[in-house]
PDB file of C-alpha atoms and ligand atoms in Angstrom:
ATOM      1  CA  MET F  16      -0.409  -0.035  -0.029  1.00 58.00           C
ATOM      2  CA  PRO F  17       1.565   3.604  -0.873  1.00 61.00           C
ATOM      3  CA  ASP F  18       2.163   6.444   2.285  1.00 69.00           C
ATOM      4  CA  THR F  19      -0.291   8.607   2.640  1.00 76.00           C
ATOM      5  CA  VAL F  20       0.978  11.708   3.475  1.00 78.00           C
ATOM      6  CA  ALA F  21      -0.839  13.702   6.092  1.00 85.00           C
ATOM      7  CA  GLU F  22      -2.438  16.786   4.654  1.00 92.00           C
ATOM      8  CA  PRO F  23      -1.727  20.112   7.086  1.00 95.00           C
ATOM      9  CA  PRO F  24      -3.846  21.641   8.801  1.00 97.00           C
ATOM     10  CA  VAL F  25      -5.657  25.035   7.048  1.00 98.00           C
ATOM     11  CA  ILE F  26      -4.350  27.777   9.056  1.00 98.00           C
ATOM     12  CA  GLY F  27      -7.277  30.400   9.874  1.00 98.00           C
ATOM     13  CA  ILE F  28      -6.497  34.267  10.321  1.00 99.00           C
ATOM     14  CA  LEU F  29      -9.829  36.807  11.927  1.00 98.00           C
ATOM     15  CA  GLY F  30      -7.585  39.939  11.190  1.00 98.00           C
ATOM     16  CA  ALA F  31      -5.618  41.171   8.147  1.00 98.00           C
ATOM     17  CA  GLY F  32      -4.008  43.521   9.748  1.00 98.00           C
ATOM     18  CA  LYS F  33      -0.181  43.778  10.718  1.00 98.00           C
ATOM     19  CA  VAL F  34       0.716  40.461  11.666  1.00 98.00           C
ATOM     20  CA  GLY F  35      -2.496  38.930  10.589  1.00 98.00           C
ATOM     21  CA  THR F  36      -0.747  39.658   7.123  1.00 98.00           C
ATOM     22  CA  VAL F  37       2.490  38.894   7.849  1.00 98.00           C
ATOM     23  CA  LEU F  38       1.749  35.301  10.111  1.00 98.00           C
ATOM     24  CA  GLY F  39      -0.614  33.887   6.267  1.00 98.00           C
ATOM     25  CA  ARG F  40       3.054  35.100   4.787  1.00 98.00           C
ATOM     26  CA  LEU F  41       4.759  33.124   7.653  1.00 98.00           C
ATOM     27  CA  PHE F  42       2.089  29.954   7.123  1.00 98.00           C
ATOM     28  CA  LEU F  43       2.462  30.402   3.341  1.00 98.00           C
ATOM     29  CA  ALA F  44       6.022  29.865   3.857  1.00 98.00           C
ATOM     30  CA  ALA F  45       5.881  26.825   5.538  1.00 98.00           C
ATOM     31  CA  GLY F  46       3.550  25.225   3.984  1.00 98.00           C
ATOM     32  CA  TYR F  47      -0.029  25.238   5.331  1.00 98.00           C
ATOM     33  CA  PRO F  48      -3.015  26.498   3.734  1.00 98.00           C
ATOM     34  CA  VAL F  49      -3.877  29.708   5.049  1.00 98.00           C
ATOM     35  CA  LEU F  50      -7.688  31.430   4.803  1.00 98.00           C
ATOM     36  CA  ILE F  51      -7.821  35.208   6.325  1.00 98.00           C
ATOM     37  CA  ALA F  52     -10.604  37.582   7.288  1.00 98.00           C
ATOM     38  CA  GLY F  53     -10.978  40.765   8.097  1.00 98.00           C
ATOM     39  CA  SER F  54     -13.938  42.468   9.575  1.00 97.00           C
ATOM     40  CA  GLY F  55     -16.559  42.255   6.859  1.00 94.00           C
ATOM     41  CA  ASP F  56     -17.503  41.463   3.549  1.00 97.00           C
ATOM     42  CA  PRO F  57     -14.004  39.319   1.897  1.00 98.00           C
ATOM     43  CA  SER F  58     -13.655  41.991  -0.846  1.00 97.00           C
ATOM     44  CA  ARG F  59     -12.628  45.029   1.324  1.00 97.00           C
ATOM     45  CA  ILE F  60      -9.319  43.053   2.039  1.00 98.00           C
ATOM     46  CA  ALA F  61      -9.099  40.921  -1.574  1.00 97.00           C
ATOM     47  CA  LEU F  62      -6.832  42.958  -2.648  1.00 97.00           C
ATOM     48  CA  THR F  63      -4.529  43.547   0.208  1.00 96.00           C
ATOM     49  CA  ILE F  64      -4.292  40.169   0.568  1.00 98.00           C
ATOM     50  CA  GLU F  65      -3.426  39.067  -3.587  1.00 98.00           C
ATOM     51  CA  VAL F  66      -0.072  42.225  -2.532  1.00 97.00           C
ATOM     52  CA  LEU F  67       0.571  41.312   0.748  1.00 98.00           C
ATOM     53  CA  VAL F  68       0.287  36.971   1.616  1.00 98.00           C
ATOM     54  CA  PRO F  69      -0.145  35.550  -2.494  1.00 98.00           C
ATOM     55  CA  GLY F  70      -2.243  32.269  -2.247  1.00 98.00           C
ATOM     56  CA  ALA F  71      -4.054  32.855   1.681  1.00 98.00           C
ATOM     57  CA  VAL F  72      -7.891  32.767   0.086  1.00 98.00           C
ATOM     58  CA  ALA F  73      -9.720  36.010   1.317  1.00 98.00           C
ATOM     59  CA  THR F  74     -12.892  35.295   3.353  1.00 98.00           C
ATOM     60  CA  SER F  75     -15.323  36.025   6.011  1.00 98.00           C
ATOM     61  CA  ALA F  76     -14.857  35.726   9.587  1.00 98.00           C
ATOM     62  CA  ASP F  77     -17.721  33.260   9.701  1.00 98.00           C
ATOM     63  CA  ASP F  78     -15.775  31.108   6.605  1.00 98.00           C
ATOM     64  CA  VAL F  79     -12.418  30.946   8.111  1.00 98.00           C
ATOM     65  CA  ALA F  80     -13.799  30.354  12.223  1.00 98.00           C
ATOM     66  CA  ARG F  81     -15.662  27.246   9.239  1.00 98.00           C
ATOM     67  CA  ARG F  82     -12.551  25.557   7.571  1.00 98.00           C
ATOM     68  CA  ALA F  83      -9.716  25.858   9.317  1.00 98.00           C
ATOM     69  CA  ASP F  84      -8.131  23.754  11.047  1.00 98.00           C
ATOM     70  CA  ILE F  85      -6.895  25.988  13.890  1.00 98.00           C
ATOM     71  CA  VAL F  86      -7.377  30.014  14.301  1.00 98.00           C
ATOM     72  CA  ILE F  87      -5.292  32.707  14.460  1.00 99.00           C
ATOM     73  CA  LEU F  88      -6.550  35.796  16.595  1.00 99.00           C
ATOM     74  CA  ALA F  89      -5.582  38.683  14.970  1.00 98.00           C
ATOM     75  CA  LEU F  90      -7.772  40.979  15.759  1.00 98.00           C
ATOM     76  CA  PRO F  91      -8.323  44.558  18.696  1.00 98.00           C
ATOM     77  CA  LEU F  92      -7.666  42.822  21.810  1.00 98.00           C
ATOM     78  CA  GLY F  93     -11.594  44.714  22.614  1.00 97.00           C
ATOM     79  CA  LYS F  94     -13.552  43.035  19.816  1.00 98.00           C
ATOM     80  CA  TYR F  95     -11.993  39.761  20.867  1.00 98.00           C
ATOM     81  CA  ARG F  96     -16.049  39.500  21.613  1.00 98.00           C
ATOM     82  CA  SER F  97     -16.594  39.799  17.276  1.00 98.00           C
ATOM     83  CA  VAL F  98     -15.520  36.165  16.687  1.00 98.00           C
ATOM     84  CA  PRO F  99     -17.692  33.707  16.035  1.00 98.00           C
ATOM     85  CA  ARG F 100     -17.755  32.144  18.933  1.00 98.00           C
ATOM     86  CA  ASP F 101     -20.079  29.590  17.906  1.00 98.00           C
ATOM     87  CA  LEU F 102     -18.376  28.025  14.972  1.00 98.00           C
ATOM     88  CA  LEU F 103     -15.044  28.543  16.699  1.00 98.00           C
ATOM     89  CA  GLU F 104     -16.475  25.079  19.326  1.00 98.00           C
ATOM     90  CA  GLY F 105     -13.898  22.282  19.315  1.00 97.00           C
ATOM     91  CA  THR F 106     -11.438  23.940  17.460  1.00 98.00           C
ATOM     92  CA  LEU F 107      -7.740  25.581  18.761  1.00 98.00           C
ATOM     93  CA  VAL F 108      -7.337  28.964  19.005  1.00 98.00           C
ATOM     94  CA  ILE F 109      -4.081  30.456  19.169  1.00 99.00           C
ATOM     95  CA  ASP F 110      -4.446  33.863  20.760  1.00 98.00           C
ATOM     96  CA  ALA F 111      -2.034  36.818  19.523  1.00 98.00           C
ATOM     97  CA  MET F 112      -3.474  39.680  20.811  1.00 98.00           C
ATOM     98  CA  ASN F 113      -3.006  41.466  23.487  1.00 98.00           C
ATOM     99  CA  TYR F 114      -4.276  44.863  25.674  1.00 97.00           C
ATOM    100  CA  TRP F 115      -3.098  47.744  23.563  1.00 94.00           C
ATOM    101  CA  TRP F 116      -4.422  51.098  25.109  1.00 91.00           C
ATOM    102  CA  GLU F 117      -4.096  53.630  21.785  1.00 91.00           C
ATOM    103  CA  VAL F 118      -6.509  50.980  19.716  1.00 93.00           C
ATOM    104  CA  ASP F 119      -8.704  49.120  22.188  1.00 93.00           C
ATOM    105  CA  GLY F 120      -9.928  52.832  24.889  1.00 93.00           C
ATOM    106  CA  ILE F 121      -8.889  52.364  28.419  1.00 94.00           C
ATOM    107  CA  ARG F 122     -10.945  49.574  29.101  1.00 94.00           C
ATOM    108  CA  ASP F 123     -10.341  48.049  32.149  1.00 92.00           C
ATOM    109  CA  ASP F 124     -11.922  45.014  31.960  1.00 93.00           C
ATOM    110  CA  LEU F 125      -9.179  44.382  30.118  1.00 93.00           C
ATOM    111  CA  ALA F 126      -6.533  45.848  31.802  1.00 90.00           C
ATOM    112  CA  ARG F 127      -7.554  43.130  35.042  1.00 89.00           C
ATOM    113  CA  VAL F 128      -4.252  41.573  36.766  1.00 88.00           C
ATOM    114  CA  ASP F 129      -5.947  38.875  38.151  1.00 92.00           C
ATOM    115  CA  VAL F 130      -6.402  37.294  34.909  1.00 95.00           C
ATOM    116  CA  SER F 131      -4.401  37.214  31.908  1.00 97.00           C
ATOM    117  CA  SER F 132      -5.906  38.728  28.689  1.00 97.00           C
ATOM    118  CA  SER F 133      -5.949  34.936  27.581  1.00 98.00           C
ATOM    119  CA  GLU F 134      -7.688  33.510  30.049  1.00 98.00           C
ATOM    120  CA  LEU F 135     -10.534  36.094  29.051  1.00 98.00           C
ATOM    121  CA  VAL F 136     -10.315  34.973  25.349  1.00 98.00           C
ATOM    122  CA  GLN F 137     -11.300  31.328  26.503  1.00 98.00           C
ATOM    123  CA  ARG F 138     -13.676  32.089  28.575  1.00 98.00           C
ATOM    124  CA  PHE F 139     -15.781  34.231  26.030  1.00 98.00           C
ATOM    125  CA  LEU F 140     -14.407  30.934  23.419  1.00 98.00           C
ATOM    126  CA  ASN F 141     -15.970  28.236  26.273  1.00 97.00           C
ATOM    127  CA  GLY F 142     -15.866  25.591  23.446  1.00 98.00           C
ATOM    128  CA  SER F 143     -12.157  26.564  22.015  1.00 98.00           C
ATOM    129  CA  ARG F 144      -9.269  25.493  23.400  1.00 98.00           C
ATOM    130  CA  VAL F 145      -6.700  29.198  23.050  1.00 98.00           C
ATOM    131  CA  VAL F 146      -3.306  29.004  23.162  1.00 98.00           C
ATOM    132  CA  LYS F 147      -1.269  32.496  23.606  1.00 98.00           C
ATOM    133  CA  ALA F 148       0.948  32.265  20.687  1.00 98.00           C
ATOM    134  CA  PHE F 149       2.593  35.050  18.489  1.00 98.00           C
ATOM    135  CA  SER F 150       2.032  37.735  20.405  1.00 98.00           C
ATOM    136  CA  HIS F 151       4.346  38.892  22.280  1.00 98.00           C
ATOM    137  CA  MET F 152       7.154  40.134  18.648  1.00 98.00           C
ATOM    138  CA  GLY F 153       6.548  42.608  16.164  1.00 98.00           C
ATOM    139  CA  TYR F 154       5.264  42.226  13.208  1.00 98.00           C
ATOM    140  CA  HIS F 155       8.407  43.531  12.026  1.00 98.00           C
ATOM    141  CA  ASP F 156      10.542  41.297  13.861  1.00 98.00           C
ATOM    142  CA  LEU F 157       7.300  38.406  13.822  1.00 98.00           C
ATOM    143  CA  ASP F 158       8.634  39.219   9.415  1.00 98.00           C
ATOM    144  CA  GLU F 159      12.177  38.934   9.706  1.00 96.00           C
ATOM    145  CA  GLY F 160      12.733  36.662  11.624  1.00 94.00           C
ATOM    146  CA  PRO F 161      12.200  32.914  10.915  1.00 98.00           C
ATOM    147  CA  GLN F 162      14.758  30.828  10.919  1.00 98.00           C
ATOM    148  CA  PRO F 163      15.503  26.908  10.091  1.00 97.00           C
ATOM    149  CA  ALA F 164      15.468  24.734  13.549  1.00 97.00           C
ATOM    150  CA  GLY F 165      18.734  24.622  15.160  1.00 97.00           C
ATOM    151  CA  ALA F 166      20.299  27.900  13.046  1.00 97.00           C
ATOM    152  CA  PRO F 167      22.915  30.273  16.075  1.00 96.00           C
ATOM    153  CA  GLY F 168      20.539  32.426  17.647  1.00 95.00           C
ATOM    154  CA  ARG F 169      17.845  31.152  16.311  1.00 98.00           C
ATOM    155  CA  ARG F 170      15.237  33.603  17.065  1.00 98.00           C
ATOM    156  CA  ALA F 171      12.470  31.881  19.422  1.00 98.00           C
ATOM    157  CA  MET F 172       8.792  32.485  21.402  1.00 98.00           C
ATOM    158  CA  ALA F 173       7.177  32.759  24.713  1.00 98.00           C
ATOM    159  CA  ILE F 174       3.706  29.743  24.291  1.00 98.00           C
ATOM    160  CA  ALA F 175       0.607  29.693  26.787  1.00 98.00           C
ATOM    161  CA  GLY F 176      -2.301  27.726  27.711  1.00 98.00           C
ATOM    162  CA  ASP F 177      -4.216  25.265  29.949  1.00 98.00           C
ATOM    163  CA  ASP F 178      -3.895  22.100  27.682  1.00 97.00           C
ATOM    164  CA  ASP F 179      -1.304  20.226  26.263  1.00 98.00           C
ATOM    165  CA  ASP F 180      -2.069  18.537  23.509  1.00 98.00           C
ATOM    166  CA  ALA F 181      -3.095  22.050  22.300  1.00 98.00           C
ATOM    167  CA  LEU F 182       0.877  23.160  23.265  1.00 98.00           C
ATOM    168  CA  ALA F 183       2.601  21.064  22.133  1.00 98.00           C
ATOM    169  CA  GLU F 184       0.311  21.183  19.007  1.00 98.00           C
ATOM    170  CA  VAL F 185       0.938  24.760  18.570  1.00 98.00           C
ATOM    171  CA  ALA F 186       4.127  24.201  19.389  1.00 98.00           C
ATOM    172  CA  ARG F 187       4.665  22.703  16.636  1.00 98.00           C
ATOM    173  CA  LEU F 188       3.969  24.593  14.737  1.00 98.00           C
ATOM    174  CA  VAL F 189       5.839  27.693  16.489  1.00 98.00           C
ATOM    175  CA  ASP F 190       9.080  25.330  15.010  1.00 98.00           C
ATOM    176  CA  ALA F 191       7.460  24.652  11.273  1.00 98.00           C
ATOM    177  CA  VAL F 192       7.429  28.600  10.842  1.00 98.00           C
ATOM    178  CA  GLY F 193      10.303  29.365  12.092  1.00 98.00           C
ATOM    179  CA  PHE F 194      10.873  29.601  16.016  1.00 98.00           C
ATOM    180  CA  ASP F 195      12.024  27.965  18.708  1.00 98.00           C
ATOM    181  CA  PRO F 196       9.142  27.240  21.263  1.00 98.00           C
ATOM    182  CA  VAL F 197       9.153  28.049  24.266  1.00 98.00           C
ATOM    183  CA  ILE F 198       6.234  26.748  26.917  1.00 98.00           C
ATOM    184  CA  ALA F 199       5.800  30.530  29.091  1.00 98.00           C
ATOM    185  CA  GLY F 200       3.250  28.428  31.403  1.00 98.00           C
ATOM    186  CA  THR F 201      -0.382  28.357  31.730  1.00 98.00           C
ATOM    187  CA  LEU F 202      -3.271  31.126  30.344  1.00 98.00           C
ATOM    188  CA  HIS F 203      -3.328  32.384  34.260  1.00 97.00           C
ATOM    189  CA  GLU F 204       1.080  33.356  33.987  1.00 97.00           C
ATOM    190  CA  SER F 205       0.520  34.499  30.512  1.00 98.00           C
ATOM    191  CA  VAL F 206       0.463  37.899  32.117  1.00 97.00           C
ATOM    192  CA  SER F 207       4.414  37.444  31.842  1.00 97.00           C
ATOM    193  CA  LEU F 208       4.016  38.597  27.814  1.00 97.00           C
ATOM    194  CA  GLN F 209       1.566  41.080  28.043  1.00 97.00           C
ATOM    195  CA  PRO F 210       2.055  44.317  27.418  1.00 96.00           C
ATOM    196  CA  GLY F 211       4.068  46.439  30.816  1.00 95.00           C
ATOM    197  CA  SER F 212       6.493  43.317  31.091  1.00 96.00           C
ATOM    198  CA  GLU F 213      10.223  42.768  29.723  1.00 96.00           C
ATOM    199  CA  LEU F 214       9.116  39.991  27.219  1.00 97.00           C
ATOM    200  CA  PHE F 215       6.885  42.695  25.403  1.00 97.00           C
ATOM    201  CA  GLY F 216       7.914  43.343  22.479  1.00 97.00           C
ATOM    202  CA  ALA F 217      10.532  40.503  22.747  1.00 96.00           C
ATOM    203  CA  ASN F 218      12.965  38.812  20.589  1.00 97.00           C
ATOM    204  CA  PHE F 219      15.263  36.631  21.857  1.00 97.00           C
ATOM    205  CA  PRO F 220      16.802  33.384  21.618  1.00 98.00           C
ATOM    206  CA  ARG F 221      15.417  31.297  23.500  1.00 98.00           C
ATOM    207  CA  ALA F 222      17.968  31.543  26.590  1.00 98.00           C
ATOM    208  CA  ASP F 223      16.774  34.859  26.602  1.00 98.00           C
ATOM    209  CA  ILE F 224      13.158  34.622  26.383  1.00 98.00           C
ATOM    210  CA  GLU F 225      13.436  31.868  29.572  1.00 98.00           C
ATOM    211  CA  ALA F 226      15.614  33.842  31.633  1.00 98.00           C
ATOM    212  CA  ALA F 227      12.646  36.729  31.833  1.00 98.00           C
ATOM    213  CA  LEU F 228      10.079  34.719  32.561  1.00 98.00           C
ATOM    214  CA  GLU F 229      12.267  33.415  35.905  1.00 97.00           C
ATOM    215  CA  ARG F 230      13.195  36.764  36.208  1.00 97.00           C
ATOM    216  CA  PHE F 231       9.305  37.857  35.907  1.00 97.00           C
ATOM    217  CA  PRO F 232       7.876  36.562  39.300  1.00 96.00           C
ATOM    218  CA  ALA F 233      10.824  39.359  40.736  1.00 96.00           C
ATOM    219  CA  THR F 234      10.160  41.874  38.537  1.00 96.00           C
ATOM    220  CA  GLU F 235       8.273  45.324  39.560  1.00 95.00           C
ATOM    221  CA  ARG F 236       5.515  44.210  37.098  1.00 95.00           C
ATOM    222  CA  GLY F 237       5.099  40.573  38.692  1.00 95.00           C
ATOM    223  CA  VAL F 238       4.849  42.046  41.956  1.00 95.00           C
ATOM    224  CA  LEU F 239       2.689  44.275  41.303  1.00 92.00           C
ATOM    225  CA  ILE F 240       0.519  40.854  40.266  1.00 93.00           C
ATOM    226  CA  GLY F 241       1.802  38.938  42.049  1.00 92.00           C
ATOM    227  CA  ALA F 242       0.768  40.741  45.091  1.00 91.00           C
ATOM    228  CA  ALA F 243      -2.915  41.106  43.692  1.00 88.00           C
ATOM    229  CA  ARG F 244      -4.221  37.945  42.748  1.00 88.00           C
ATOM    230  CA  SER F 245      -2.670  37.099  46.467  1.00 86.00           C
ATOM    231  CA  ASP F 246      -4.960  39.963  47.859  1.00 77.00           C
ATOM    232  CA  GLN F 247      -7.660  37.903  46.305  1.00 71.00           C
ATOM    233  CA  SER F 248      -6.630  33.907  47.561  1.00 65.00           C
TER     234      SER F 248
HETATM  235  N1  NAP G  13       1.606  45.104  16.108  1.00 90.61           N
HETATM  236  C1  NAP G  13       1.840  44.236  15.645  1.00 90.61           C
HETATM  237  O1  NAP G  13       3.598  44.463  16.568  1.00 90.61           O
HETATM  238  C2  NAP G  13       1.429  43.324  16.849  1.00 90.61           C
HETATM  239  C3  NAP G  13       2.653  42.254  17.519  1.00 90.61           C
HETATM  240  C4  NAP G  13       1.981  41.596  17.850  1.00 90.61           C
HETATM  241  C5  NAP G  13       0.570  41.210  18.940  1.00 90.61           C
HETATM  242  N2  NAP G  13       0.025  41.796  17.778  1.00 90.61           N
HETATM  243  C6  NAP G  13      -1.534  41.852  18.413  1.00 90.61           C
HETATM  244  O2  NAP G  13      -2.511  41.425  16.819  1.00 90.61           O
HETATM  245  C7  NAP G  13      -3.250  42.277  17.415  1.00 90.61           C
HETATM  246  C8  NAP G  13      -3.357  42.742  15.889  1.00 90.61           C
HETATM  247  O3  NAP G  13      -2.581  43.863  15.780  1.00 90.61           O
HETATM  248  P1  NAP G  13      -2.451  44.457  14.415  1.00 90.61           P
HETATM  249  O4  NAP G  13      -1.801  45.108  14.879  1.00 90.61           O
HETATM  250  O5  NAP G  13      -2.516  43.209  13.252  1.00 90.61           O
HETATM  251  O6  NAP G  13      -3.737  46.030  14.150  1.00 90.61           O
HETATM  252  P2  NAP G  13      -3.939  46.320  12.625  1.00 90.61           P
HETATM  253  O7  NAP G  13      -3.149  46.299  11.725  1.00 90.61           O
HETATM  254  O8  NAP G  13      -5.084  46.822  13.048  1.00 90.61           O
HETATM  255  O9  NAP G  13      -5.225  44.763  12.087  1.00 90.61           O
HETATM  256  C9  NAP G  13      -6.583  44.465  12.847  1.00 90.61           C
HETATM  257  C10 NAP G  13      -7.052  43.233  11.770  1.00 90.61           C
HETATM  258  O10 NAP G  13      -8.784  42.969  12.665  1.00 90.61           O
HETATM  259  C11 NAP G  13      -9.635  42.490  11.979  1.00 90.61           C
HETATM  260  N3  NAP G  13     -11.289  42.991  12.909  1.00 90.61           N
HETATM  261  C12 NAP G  13     -11.011  43.717  13.814  1.00 90.61           C
HETATM  262  N4  NAP G  13     -12.436  42.832  14.300  1.00 90.61           N
HETATM  263  C13 NAP G  13     -12.312  41.745  13.644  1.00 90.61           C
HETATM  264  C14 NAP G  13     -13.600  40.753  13.432  1.00 90.61           C
HETATM  265  N5  NAP G  13     -14.460  40.580  14.509  1.00 90.61           N
HETATM  266  N6  NAP G  13     -12.669  39.314  12.287  1.00 90.61           N
HETATM  267  C15 NAP G  13     -11.768  39.043  11.764  1.00 90.61           C
HETATM  268  N7  NAP G  13     -10.833  40.011  11.321  1.00 90.61           N
HETATM  269  C16 NAP G  13     -11.711  41.294  12.472  1.00 90.61           C
HETATM  270  C17 NAP G  13      -9.368  44.948  10.714  1.00 90.61           C
HETATM  271  O11 NAP G  13      -9.711  44.689   9.718  1.00 90.61           O
HETATM  272  P3  NAP G  13     -11.119  45.586   9.756  1.00 90.61           P
HETATM  273  O12 NAP G  13      -9.983  46.434   8.422  1.00 90.61           O
HETATM  274  O13 NAP G  13     -11.501  45.246   8.918  1.00 90.61           O
HETATM  275  O14 NAP G  13     -11.068  46.144  10.761  1.00 90.61           O
HETATM  276  C18 NAP G  13      -8.200  44.552  10.486  1.00 90.61           C
HETATM  277  O15 NAP G  13      -7.575  44.035   9.257  1.00 90.61           O
HETATM  278  C19 NAP G  13      -3.981  42.865  18.445  1.00 90.61           C
HETATM  279  O16 NAP G  13      -4.462  42.213  18.961  1.00 90.61           O
HETATM  280  C20 NAP G  13      -2.103  43.151  18.781  1.00 90.61           C
HETATM  281  O17 NAP G  13      -2.131  43.389  19.948  1.00 90.61           O
HETATM  282  C21 NAP G  13       0.333  43.560  16.972  1.00 90.61           C
END
């Protein structure tokens, strides 16, 4: 019998902006089919996708959620409740979003320290498995950073999640697109990657990412979050 080669999973991206288009290119280059959507009619992003992510399919958010095996959220965090939750049930969802007040406005609900922003996303998408990834690196670094496994100085990507299988799958994807995956803990612990932390914006090799994760609890931000959380327990 001939060997069957497993088809790569279809990657869906919600958000056709700076990060969504870069991630689309990275996944296409790594051999994954890519579907991508903005907030509206696909015709609004068709030309952008043709020029910036040639080979990807511009479609609607509902279609991405229906057809993709893995969906990346690359939209403003303040809009996370606009994603098609019911259609994402059962899907592995990668949360690349951050609270950025200049875009999202001042939102106390997103600036909480008792929970991470990815926990809020997971609570909303309660039928999906959420893993935080591709969130701490700026889009230019993401675009220019991919290197083959084992390359000296290869950049690393911290990822966090509550489901071990989902984390392992996302770690494989991170490696496939050109970065060393580093497990940063649970979604609750993913505050260490959020704005205000040393790792936010980090474009480091694995050892430096690991060292920054280890330092986090003793940093000003880590102490503040640790104190706020222990007050509640
Ligand atoms: N910029 C970075 O370097 C960077 C790095 C890592 C992570 N991030 C995070 O990634 C997210 C996206 O950042 P960005 O800089 O790429 O923003 P951006 O350039 O403003 O793009 C945002 C995209 O999200 C789309 N969108 C809004 N609501 C949507 C919905 N319900 N379904 C599908 N698409 C929707 C927008 O479409 P419309 O134009 O149609 O509204 C737009 O295409 C943010 O959470 C950000 O914090 C950014």
